[in-house]
Amino acid sequence: FQAEDGIRDVERSRGLGDVYKRQANEFLDLTRDIERINRGEVEIPSWKEVFDEIVERAREYYGAEEAIYHIDACFIIHTYFYDLFPHTTYLGIVGESGSGKRNRREFIGALTRSIKITNPSEAAMARVINTLYPVAIIDETKMDDTLRRFLNAGSQKGSLIIKCSTDNPDVIITLDPYSPKVWICQPEELSVYPQDTRNRSIITQIVRKKGYFRRETRPEEVWPTRKKLYLLMLYRWKEYLDAYKALDKVISKIFGGHDRDKWLHILSVAKLVGDDVFKKVFEYARKAYRKEEKVSEKVQYVINGIVRCMGIYAELCTGEGLRESDTVISELAKEVEYEEVDEVKIFKATPKALILANEDEYDSKRHLGLAQSLGRLLRKGELPFIIGFDREGKRGKRRFYID
């Protein structure tokens, strides 16, 4: 019950008696609707009805572009069916402080059978996951080996984590990490998450939006929607299974690798909701897929630039074959810096330095767009070897820290 009712939020100071009473009332309410459906007195909720209700409620709690509302609604619906399938998907929420990450997290948590994980011990996580089988919401948690293994294994059914007890090596501990996951971080923390986890996640950026949004998602207020989600799960599970099987053959021709797996569930739900929603979500997925392909080219450009920068800087320091009077070299020297912090060797470089190293020139008009594009890629923390940056004033140049 803790996974569904947010008892972890001690500031609410709700008594357990109130929680038990509410849960008992919800269970009776659900069973009454099941009996009425079985007698033919009421209709089974439709996919579109439930989807529209989730989207409408979401707009009350956080601001986002329309595609984000659609993805969140499809993900929430998927969490009630994931155990039917050999794989599931993760949702990554990335945003600056004050962007609305908390409201979005709380909303998704209130509508799913979830539990929030913040710096858990392995033993505690094993007990929670193996008992409740919840959606795990990982909220700006420090990444360690335990969480890394948990995330890497958790999207595929049957990928168990097995280890010996620290108290008794003869006792085997088995953790089944399979379930949908939601993880939340700030842009500069994105690189901390394993590449495999990011590949299996639909990563969505959330930015600060003006407007009034409700601050708290109370379980009793969203219960009518959750009840419909349970009814969907009980009565329409085969429709989801059939849509998944039909789309698998099509999606596999368009998306490759992890992109196929992570989008297949979201698109299957969108197809059940309606062709109009499917087209919008599919277009968003295709743009994201193409963007990743373009980013890979930029990443290669960044890596080449970094290697060349380091080579030129090293030769400049030793004076081997280079003259500081060379225009390109003298310009590049202003854009790079090397220092050692806590025994970690850090090379600092600006986007302009990478362009100088790759192109042997920098034209402020012709290369400005490229410099800005590289800056955005470096700043978002998508590259594991970029560990931070500093800036000279509000409009000064940014130097990115390269490990």
Short mmCIF file of C-alpha atoms in Angstrom, two decimals:
data_model
loop_
_atom_site.label_atom_id
_atom_site.label_comp_id
_atom_site.label_asym_id
_atom_site.label_seq_id
_atom_site.Cartn_x
_atom_site.Cartn_y
_atom_site.Cartn_z
CA PHE A 1 0.00 0.00 0.00
CA GLN A 2 2.91 2.35 0.59
CA ALA A 3 3.73 2.12 -3.09
CA GLU A 4 0.31 3.55 -3.95
CA ASP A 5 -0.41 6.02 -1.21
CA GLY A 6 2.68 8.10 -0.59
CA ILE A 7 2.95 7.40 3.15
CA ARG A 8 6.61 8.35 2.68
CA ASP A 9 5.50 12.00 2.64
CA VAL A 10 5.63 12.39 6.41
CA GLU A 11 4.98 16.10 6.25
CA ARG A 12 1.33 15.30 5.56
CA SER A 13 1.17 13.53 8.94
CA ARG A 14 -1.67 11.33 7.85
CA GLY A 15 -2.56 8.54 10.25
CA LEU A 16 -2.32 4.97 8.97
CA GLY A 17 -5.93 4.45 10.03
CA ASP A 18 -7.06 7.06 7.50
CA VAL A 19 -5.01 5.35 4.79
CA TYR A 20 -6.42 1.90 5.56
CA LYS A 21 -9.96 3.31 5.62
CA ARG A 22 -9.50 5.06 2.28
CA GLN A 23 -7.99 1.95 0.71
CA ALA A 24 -10.85 -0.19 1.96
CA ASN A 25 -13.35 2.27 0.47
CA GLU A 26 -11.45 2.29 -2.84
CA PHE A 27 -11.41 -1.51 -2.96
CA LEU A 28 -15.16 -1.67 -2.35
CA ASP A 29 -15.73 1.01 -4.98
CA LEU A 30 -13.67 -0.97 -7.50
CA THR A 31 -15.41 -4.28 -6.78
CA ARG A 32 -18.83 -2.61 -7.12
CA ASP A 33 -17.88 -1.35 -10.59
CA ILE A 34 -16.57 -4.78 -11.57
CA GLU A 35 -19.87 -6.35 -10.53
CA ARG A 36 -21.86 -3.70 -12.45
CA ILE A 37 -19.76 -4.28 -15.58
CA ASN A 38 -20.20 -8.05 -15.26
CA ARG A 39 -23.96 -7.57 -15.02
CA GLY A 40 -23.92 -5.33 -18.11
CA GLU A 41 -25.13 -2.24 -16.23
CA VAL A 42 -22.17 -0.01 -17.17
CA GLU A 43 -19.62 0.10 -19.98
CA ILE A 44 -15.94 -0.78 -19.61
CA PRO A 45 -13.87 2.44 -19.79
CA SER A 46 -12.37 3.04 -23.22
CA TRP A 47 -8.71 3.73 -23.91
CA LYS A 48 -9.52 7.23 -25.17
CA GLU A 49 -11.66 8.03 -22.13
CA VAL A 50 -8.87 7.14 -19.71
CA PHE A 51 -6.17 8.82 -21.84
CA ASP A 52 -8.13 12.07 -22.14
CA GLU A 53 -8.81 12.11 -18.42
CA ILE A 54 -5.11 11.69 -17.56
CA VAL A 55 -4.07 14.46 -19.98
CA GLU A 56 -6.75 16.82 -18.67
CA ARG A 57 -5.65 16.22 -15.07
CA ALA A 58 -1.96 16.57 -15.93
CA ARG A 59 -2.52 20.09 -17.25
CA GLU A 60 -3.71 21.08 -13.76
CA TYR A 61 -0.42 20.03 -12.15
CA TYR A 62 2.46 20.92 -14.49
CA GLY A 63 3.21 22.80 -17.67
CA ALA A 64 4.61 21.00 -20.69
CA GLU A 65 4.31 20.76 -24.45
CA GLU A 66 1.39 18.68 -25.69
CA ALA A 67 3.58 15.74 -26.72
CA ILE A 68 4.88 15.40 -23.15
CA TYR A 69 1.32 15.12 -21.79
CA HIS A 70 0.61 12.40 -24.38
CA ILE A 71 3.78 10.45 -23.56
CA ASP A 72 3.12 10.67 -19.81
CA ALA A 73 -0.46 9.44 -20.24
CA CYS A 74 0.63 6.50 -22.44
CA PHE A 75 3.40 5.64 -19.96
CA ILE A 76 0.99 5.72 -17.00
CA ILE A 77 -1.40 3.38 -18.82
CA HIS A 78 1.47 1.05 -19.76
CA THR A 79 2.52 0.62 -16.12
CA TYR A 80 -0.67 -1.32 -15.44
CA PHE A 81 0.13 -3.89 -18.15
CA TYR A 82 3.93 -4.21 -18.19
CA ASP A 83 4.02 -7.70 -16.68
CA LEU A 84 2.38 -9.08 -19.86
CA PHE A 85 5.50 -8.30 -21.88
CA PRO A 86 9.16 -9.36 -22.06
CA HIS A 87 10.38 -5.78 -21.74
CA THR A 88 9.24 -2.43 -20.40
CA THR A 89 10.32 1.19 -20.81
CA TYR A 90 11.75 3.93 -18.61
CA LEU A 91 10.80 7.60 -18.49
CA GLY A 92 13.55 10.16 -17.85
CA ILE A 93 12.53 13.62 -16.64
CA VAL A 94 15.27 16.24 -17.03
CA GLY A 95 14.88 19.85 -15.97
CA GLU A 96 16.43 22.73 -14.09
CA SER A 97 15.45 23.52 -10.51
CA GLY A 98 11.97 25.09 -10.49
CA SER A 99 10.99 23.65 -13.86
CA GLY A 100 8.11 21.57 -12.46
CA LYS A 101 9.89 18.21 -12.12
CA ARG A 102 8.45 17.64 -8.65
CA ASN A 103 4.83 18.22 -9.70
CA ARG A 104 5.24 15.96 -12.69
CA ARG A 105 6.86 13.26 -10.56
CA GLU A 106 4.11 13.46 -7.95
CA PHE A 107 1.38 13.30 -10.58
CA ILE A 108 2.83 10.21 -12.27
CA GLY A 109 3.43 8.64 -8.86
CA ALA A 110 -0.16 9.23 -7.75
CA LEU A 111 -1.58 7.55 -10.87
CA THR A 112 0.72 4.53 -10.87
CA ARG A 113 1.46 1.78 -8.39
CA SER A 114 4.76 3.38 -7.49
CA ILE A 115 7.28 3.99 -4.76
CA LYS A 116 9.90 6.72 -4.61
CA ILE A 117 13.52 5.59 -4.22
CA THR A 118 16.08 7.96 -2.74
CA ASN A 119 19.52 6.55 -1.84
CA PRO A 120 18.19 3.11 -0.80
CA SER A 121 20.21 0.27 0.69
CA GLU A 122 20.34 -2.85 -1.46
CA ALA A 123 18.58 -4.96 1.20
CA ALA A 124 15.74 -2.45 1.58
CA MET A 125 15.33 -2.12 -2.17
CA ALA A 126 15.21 -5.91 -2.56
CA ARG A 127 12.45 -6.23 0.03
CA VAL A 128 10.38 -3.41 -1.48
CA ILE A 129 10.74 -4.48 -5.12
CA ASN A 130 10.22 -8.20 -4.51
CA THR A 131 7.15 -7.57 -2.33
CA LEU A 132 5.32 -4.73 -4.09
CA TYR A 133 6.53 -4.94 -7.72
CA PRO A 134 6.03 -1.18 -8.02
CA VAL A 135 6.94 1.42 -10.57
CA ALA A 136 10.24 2.76 -9.21
CA ILE A 137 10.52 6.56 -9.14
CA ILE A 138 14.20 7.46 -8.72
CA ASP A 139 14.38 11.06 -7.60
CA GLU A 140 17.76 12.80 -8.09
CA THR A 141 19.48 9.91 -6.35
CA LYS A 142 23.22 9.44 -6.09
CA MET A 143 24.25 6.82 -8.63
CA ASP A 144 26.11 3.86 -7.14
CA ASP A 145 26.85 0.28 -8.26
CA THR A 146 23.62 -1.05 -6.71
CA LEU A 147 21.40 1.43 -8.53
CA ARG A 148 23.39 1.05 -11.73
CA ARG A 149 22.84 -2.74 -11.77
CA PHE A 150 19.20 -2.22 -10.84
CA LEU A 151 18.59 0.11 -13.77
CA ASN A 152 20.57 -1.84 -16.35
CA ALA A 153 18.75 -5.11 -15.57
CA GLY A 154 15.30 -3.70 -14.85
CA SER A 155 13.89 -3.22 -18.35
CA GLN A 156 14.09 -6.90 -19.37
CA LYS A 157 11.90 -9.57 -17.80
CA GLY A 158 13.84 -12.39 -16.13
CA SER A 159 17.08 -10.41 -15.65
CA LEU A 160 17.60 -11.17 -11.96
CA ILE A 161 20.29 -9.66 -9.75
CA ILE A 162 21.80 -12.43 -7.60
CA LYS A 163 24.32 -11.97 -4.81
CA CYS A 164 25.36 -13.41 -1.49
CA SER A 165 24.24 -11.94 1.81
CA THR A 166 26.92 -9.84 3.50
CA ASP A 167 25.96 -11.39 6.86
CA ASN A 168 25.94 -14.98 5.64
CA PRO A 169 27.67 -15.89 2.35
CA ASP A 170 25.65 -19.12 2.22
CA VAL A 171 22.43 -17.09 1.84
CA ILE A 172 21.56 -16.05 -1.71
CA ILE A 173 19.68 -12.76 -2.23
CA THR A 174 17.67 -12.46 -5.43
CA LEU A 175 16.36 -9.13 -6.66
CA ASP A 176 13.90 -8.97 -9.55
CA PRO A 177 14.30 -5.39 -10.82
CA TYR A 178 11.81 -5.72 -13.69
CA SER A 179 9.34 -2.83 -13.75
CA PRO A 180 8.84 0.55 -15.46
CA LYS A 181 11.05 3.25 -13.98
CA VAL A 182 10.85 7.02 -13.76
CA TRP A 183 14.09 8.84 -13.05
CA ILE A 184 14.51 12.54 -12.43
CA CYS A 185 17.64 14.67 -12.69
CA GLN A 186 18.97 18.09 -13.57
CA PRO A 187 20.68 18.53 -16.97
CA GLU A 188 24.20 18.52 -15.56
CA GLU A 189 23.50 15.22 -13.75
CA LEU A 190 22.38 13.39 -16.89
CA SER A 191 25.83 12.04 -17.66
CA VAL A 192 25.87 10.21 -14.30
CA TYR A 193 23.20 7.80 -15.52
CA PRO A 194 24.59 4.75 -17.35
CA GLN A 195 24.48 4.95 -21.13
CA ASP A 196 22.48 1.72 -21.21
CA THR A 197 19.83 3.27 -18.93
CA ARG A 198 19.60 6.37 -21.12
CA ASN A 199 19.29 4.22 -24.24
CA ARG A 200 16.31 2.38 -22.68
CA SER A 201 14.62 5.60 -21.54
CA ILE A 202 12.33 8.10 -23.21
CA ILE A 203 14.12 11.22 -22.01
CA THR A 204 11.96 14.33 -21.90
CA GLN A 205 13.08 17.85 -21.10
CA ILE A 206 10.79 19.97 -18.94
CA VAL A 207 11.18 23.74 -18.80
CA ARG A 208 9.70 26.33 -16.48
CA LYS A 209 6.20 27.37 -17.57
CA LYS A 210 4.21 30.36 -16.35
CA GLY A 211 0.76 29.77 -14.95
CA TYR A 212 -1.04 28.39 -11.92
CA PHE A 213 -0.52 24.70 -11.19
CA ARG A 214 -1.82 22.70 -8.26
CA ARG A 215 0.91 21.91 -5.77
CA GLU A 216 -0.23 18.56 -4.45
CA THR A 217 -1.65 15.45 -6.11
CA ARG A 218 -3.88 13.86 -3.51
CA PRO A 219 -4.63 10.13 -3.96
CA GLU A 220 -8.33 10.53 -3.22
CA GLU A 221 -8.67 13.16 -5.97
CA VAL A 222 -7.17 10.96 -8.68
CA TRP A 223 -8.83 7.74 -7.50
CA PRO A 224 -11.62 7.89 -10.13
CA THR A 225 -8.93 7.85 -12.84
CA ARG A 226 -6.93 5.13 -11.13
CA LYS A 227 -10.06 3.03 -10.83
CA LYS A 228 -10.53 3.26 -14.59
CA LEU A 229 -6.91 2.21 -15.06
CA TYR A 230 -7.56 -0.92 -12.99
CA LEU A 231 -10.67 -1.65 -15.05
CA LEU A 232 -8.69 -1.25 -18.27
CA MET A 233 -6.15 -3.71 -16.92
CA LEU A 234 -8.84 -6.26 -15.98
CA TYR A 235 -10.96 -6.09 -19.12
CA ARG A 236 -8.82 -4.80 -22.01
CA TRP A 237 -5.45 -6.47 -21.50
CA LYS A 238 -5.81 -8.63 -24.64
CA GLU A 239 -6.42 -5.53 -26.79
CA TYR A 240 -3.07 -4.15 -25.62
CA LEU A 241 -1.34 -7.48 -26.28
CA ASP A 242 -2.78 -7.67 -29.80
CA ALA A 243 -1.81 -4.04 -30.58
CA TYR A 244 1.73 -4.69 -29.33
CA LYS A 245 2.13 -7.79 -31.52
CA ALA A 246 0.74 -6.03 -34.60
CA LEU A 247 2.90 -2.90 -34.19
CA ASP A 248 6.08 -4.81 -33.34
CA LYS A 249 6.54 -5.83 -36.99
CA VAL A 250 6.02 -2.27 -38.21
CA ILE A 251 8.02 -0.38 -35.57
CA SER A 252 10.98 -2.76 -36.01
CA LYS A 253 11.36 -1.51 -39.59
CA ILE A 254 11.55 2.13 -38.48
CA PHE A 255 13.39 2.12 -35.16
CA GLY A 256 16.42 0.04 -34.27
CA GLY A 257 17.81 -1.38 -31.04
CA HIS A 258 16.63 0.10 -27.75
CA ASP A 259 14.62 2.80 -29.55
CA ARG A 260 12.33 0.11 -30.91
CA ASP A 261 11.75 -1.41 -27.47
CA LYS A 262 11.20 1.83 -25.56
CA TRP A 263 8.80 3.37 -28.10
CA LEU A 264 6.84 0.20 -28.92
CA HIS A 265 4.83 0.30 -25.67
CA ILE A 266 4.08 4.01 -25.85
CA LEU A 267 3.01 3.75 -29.49
CA SER A 268 0.89 0.64 -28.79
CA VAL A 269 -1.11 2.55 -26.18
CA ALA A 270 -1.34 5.60 -28.46
CA LYS A 271 -2.72 3.39 -31.26
CA LEU A 272 -5.40 2.03 -28.92
CA VAL A 273 -6.36 5.59 -27.96
CA GLY A 274 -6.81 6.69 -31.57
CA ASP A 275 -5.06 7.39 -34.86
CA ASP A 276 -4.78 11.12 -34.15
CA VAL A 277 -2.84 10.54 -30.92
CA PHE A 278 -0.77 7.79 -32.54
CA LYS A 279 0.33 10.12 -35.35
CA LYS A 280 1.40 12.84 -32.91
CA VAL A 281 3.35 10.48 -30.65
CA PHE A 282 4.89 8.69 -33.63
CA GLU A 283 6.07 11.99 -35.11
CA TYR A 284 7.62 12.98 -31.77
CA ALA A 285 9.37 9.58 -31.54
CA ARG A 286 10.67 9.80 -35.10
CA LYS A 287 12.06 13.31 -34.53
CA ALA A 288 13.76 12.15 -31.33
CA TYR A 289 15.24 9.17 -33.18
CA ARG A 290 16.56 11.38 -35.98
CA LYS A 291 17.93 13.84 -33.45
CA GLU A 292 19.90 11.05 -31.77
CA GLU A 293 21.40 10.13 -35.13
CA LYS A 294 22.41 13.76 -35.72
CA VAL A 295 23.77 14.06 -32.20
CA SER A 296 26.02 11.07 -32.83
CA GLU A 297 27.70 13.03 -35.65
CA LYS A 298 28.12 16.04 -33.36
CA VAL A 299 29.53 13.81 -30.63
CA GLN A 300 32.15 12.54 -33.08
CA TYR A 301 32.96 16.16 -33.96
CA VAL A 302 33.32 17.01 -30.26
CA ILE A 303 35.60 14.02 -29.59
CA ASN A 304 37.79 14.83 -32.58
CA GLY A 305 37.98 18.46 -31.44
CA ILE A 306 38.92 17.51 -27.87
CA VAL A 307 41.70 15.14 -29.01
CA ARG A 308 43.11 17.73 -31.40
CA CYS A 309 42.86 20.47 -28.74
CA MET A 310 44.80 18.36 -26.27
CA GLY A 311 47.44 17.52 -28.87
CA ILE A 312 47.91 21.13 -29.92
CA TYR A 313 47.97 22.31 -26.28
CA ALA A 314 50.56 19.69 -25.34
CA GLU A 315 52.79 20.69 -28.23
CA LEU A 316 52.28 24.35 -27.41
CA CYS A 317 53.41 23.75 -23.83
CA THR A 318 56.53 21.87 -24.94
CA GLY A 319 57.22 24.20 -27.85
CA GLU A 320 57.65 21.34 -30.31
CA GLY A 321 57.20 22.66 -33.82
CA LEU A 322 54.62 25.32 -32.90
CA ARG A 323 54.91 29.06 -32.63
CA GLU A 324 52.67 31.10 -30.34
CA SER A 325 52.62 33.73 -33.04
CA ASP A 326 50.51 31.42 -35.27
CA THR A 327 47.04 32.99 -35.39
CA VAL A 328 45.09 29.75 -34.86
CA ILE A 329 47.38 28.56 -32.08
CA SER A 330 47.31 31.88 -30.25
CA GLU A 331 43.51 31.98 -30.52
CA LEU A 332 43.17 28.39 -29.29
CA ALA A 333 45.49 29.07 -26.34
CA LYS A 334 42.96 31.64 -25.07
CA GLU A 335 40.16 29.07 -25.20
CA VAL A 336 41.73 26.16 -23.29
CA GLU A 337 43.10 25.56 -19.81
CA TYR A 338 44.53 22.61 -17.91
CA GLU A 339 44.50 22.01 -14.16
CA GLU A 340 44.49 19.25 -11.59
CA VAL A 341 41.64 19.21 -9.03
CA ASP A 342 41.65 16.63 -6.21
CA GLU A 343 44.15 14.53 -8.18
CA VAL A 344 41.80 14.51 -11.19
CA LYS A 345 43.31 15.92 -14.36
CA ILE A 346 40.85 18.29 -16.00
CA PHE A 347 41.18 19.86 -19.42
CA LYS A 348 38.98 22.90 -20.01
CA ALA A 349 37.89 23.97 -23.47
CA THR A 350 35.27 26.19 -25.08
CA PRO A 351 33.13 25.26 -28.13
CA LYS A 352 35.22 27.80 -30.06
CA ALA A 353 38.35 25.80 -29.20
CA LEU A 354 36.84 22.62 -30.66
CA ILE A 355 35.99 24.46 -33.89
CA LEU A 356 39.48 25.96 -34.12
CA ALA A 357 41.00 22.52 -33.64
CA ASN A 358 38.77 20.87 -36.24
CA GLU A 359 38.59 23.63 -38.86
CA ASP A 360 41.93 25.46 -38.34
CA GLU A 361 39.93 28.69 -38.28
CA TYR A 362 37.03 30.41 -36.56
CA ASP A 363 34.78 32.86 -38.35
CA SER A 364 32.45 34.60 -35.87
CA LYS A 365 29.64 34.83 -38.44
CA ARG A 366 30.00 31.48 -40.19
CA HIS A 367 30.74 29.37 -37.09
CA LEU A 368 28.49 31.06 -34.52
CA GLY A 369 25.59 28.64 -35.07
CA LEU A 370 27.89 25.63 -34.79
CA ALA A 371 29.45 26.99 -31.58
CA GLN A 372 26.00 27.47 -30.05
CA SER A 373 24.94 23.97 -31.12
CA LEU A 374 28.07 22.42 -29.59
CA GLY A 375 27.53 24.46 -26.42
CA ARG A 376 24.00 23.09 -26.03
CA LEU A 377 25.23 19.51 -26.52
CA LEU A 378 28.02 19.93 -23.98
CA ARG A 379 25.85 21.81 -21.47
CA LYS A 380 23.05 19.22 -21.36
CA GLY A 381 25.40 16.69 -19.85
CA GLU A 382 24.77 13.96 -22.42
CA LEU A 383 28.49 13.14 -22.71
CA PRO A 384 30.00 11.13 -19.84
CA PHE A 385 33.44 12.78 -20.15
CA ILE A 386 32.00 16.32 -19.69
CA ILE A 387 31.86 16.80 -15.91
CA GLY A 388 30.94 20.46 -15.57
CA PHE A 389 31.64 23.99 -16.78
CA ASP A 390 32.34 27.52 -15.59
CA ARG A 391 31.53 30.88 -17.10
CA GLU A 392 33.11 34.33 -17.14
CA GLY A 393 30.18 36.49 -16.06
CA LYS A 394 26.62 36.25 -17.37
CA ARG A 395 27.54 36.57 -21.04
CA GLY A 396 31.13 35.37 -20.96
CA LYS A 397 32.55 32.28 -22.56
CA ARG A 398 31.85 28.86 -21.08
CA ARG A 399 34.76 26.49 -20.47
CA PHE A 400 33.67 22.87 -20.24
CA TYR A 401 35.48 20.46 -17.91
CA ILE A 402 36.77 17.37 -19.73
CA ASP A 403 37.81 14.40 -17.60
#
